[in-house]
């Protein structure tokens, strides 16, 4: 059987049109595929920059613009504030090569290509990565600028007429950066080169309003219901009143949703130190005694101080944990205070024999009183290995308040009077003791003109605030200084372990100068005198090893003495 089908002319017309359109689109798409084979995708936009149908060099220029933007500081914003941060500090990294490769990719589906031909754009995301560890650390630092902190609940006291009343500090929610969403936002918007609004989220404090109310009604009220007694050392007892407790006690978040009592150690110490200070004991350093004729160690003693952290913590716990009728007694906690020089350390210093001794004499009674005072201050000084000894620094001020009197000094090249005069004689004695002990000479100054009772070029003067005598213990042993005074002489003796021998050689005098004549107004401060010639001389110190005799050092010091003037009081 043969069947004949007649197609309607209108249907055939539609089919022909559809086939024609399809053929045309195919030709258009094929042509566009050929034309864009070596260019970016038509209609592409990257970080707001048009980048469609660009040749390789043009596409590179777009990527270079993005690389430049990647060096700009990032402007962050939230409802709570703003901050400007370097991209590296946010852990942001822009992959220029991968971004360019993404731009050069052509759509695989005909529809996006057709839509691009018709003028529709499409977004190409730049290749950006973020280091979350770096990002999170920076946001932690930026919390004060970008976030609103939650207000933790707590309790404080208001004291009226010596009556403390607990006051509730109600909690309030905060606002923080939503980290995951913020990281996504940064990756997406960073290279748009405009301020970035970071997403935020609300968060609640750890302590609820109900916990605050319960604390006010319970522990906070109970804490100030009665005094607390602190029992310290030596039978010292301190009564802390409810008003005093209310002035220093607060309740703060414990990190677990509750409130805990807290007394700030500094404020607690300020309140209680006046009454507990007498229970503390200073540590006593070991020292040496020469009562037996040779050095023996006087043992050190540990001291004690109030451990304020433990004491105030115990006070807070006792006050809040006991009813008014209960025993509210706290034992004051003490921490040991170690001496700077222990008995064991002192015994290891090698202070056992006289290593040098020097005596000077020939001073007036007024000068002698000053010398007696300064010698008494220095007696018993201990110079540790490697340490410097400064006479001015060790004695401190030497004025009338310290008992020093007016005596003769050298001022502007002639004799004068001042409080503390004569101390230079002790300085010379001390200098020579350090000299023959082989100690390092750090700083000393000779008198401006020569005084016959002192060794030439081996003497020293001092003046408070201006001229000092300083030497350093350059041995591995301690140096213990003993002084002795009588109305006619002063002695400085140094105890240690002998390691060196010292030889002193005084040079010849030369380059003499004649004394000038000087007339001064007659008065108590004018001291008439017959002058003496000036000259130049030297001293050489030779230090040798005590065991082998080998020379260790040789140092020569040249000193020019001015002539002492002929002074007439007119």
PDB file of C-alpha atoms in Angstrom, residues 13 17 106 189 220 369 383 452:
ATOM      1  CA  UNK A  13       7.891  28.129   5.632  1.00  0.00           C
ATOM      2  CA  UNK A  17      13.081  30.171   8.488  1.00  0.00           C
ATOM      3  CA  UNK A 106      36.515  31.287  25.756  1.00  0.00           C
ATOM      4  CA  UNK A 189      35.907  42.765  46.499  1.00  0.00           C
ATOM      5  CA  UNK A 220      27.583  40.511  96.814  1.00  0.00           C
ATOM      6  CA  UNK A 369      86.275  65.218 111.569  1.00  0.00           C
ATOM      7  CA  UNK A 383      83.057  45.525  95.913  1.00  0.00           C
ATOM      8  CA  UNK A 452     103.763  67.373 100.435  1.00  0.00           C
TER       9      UNK A 452
END
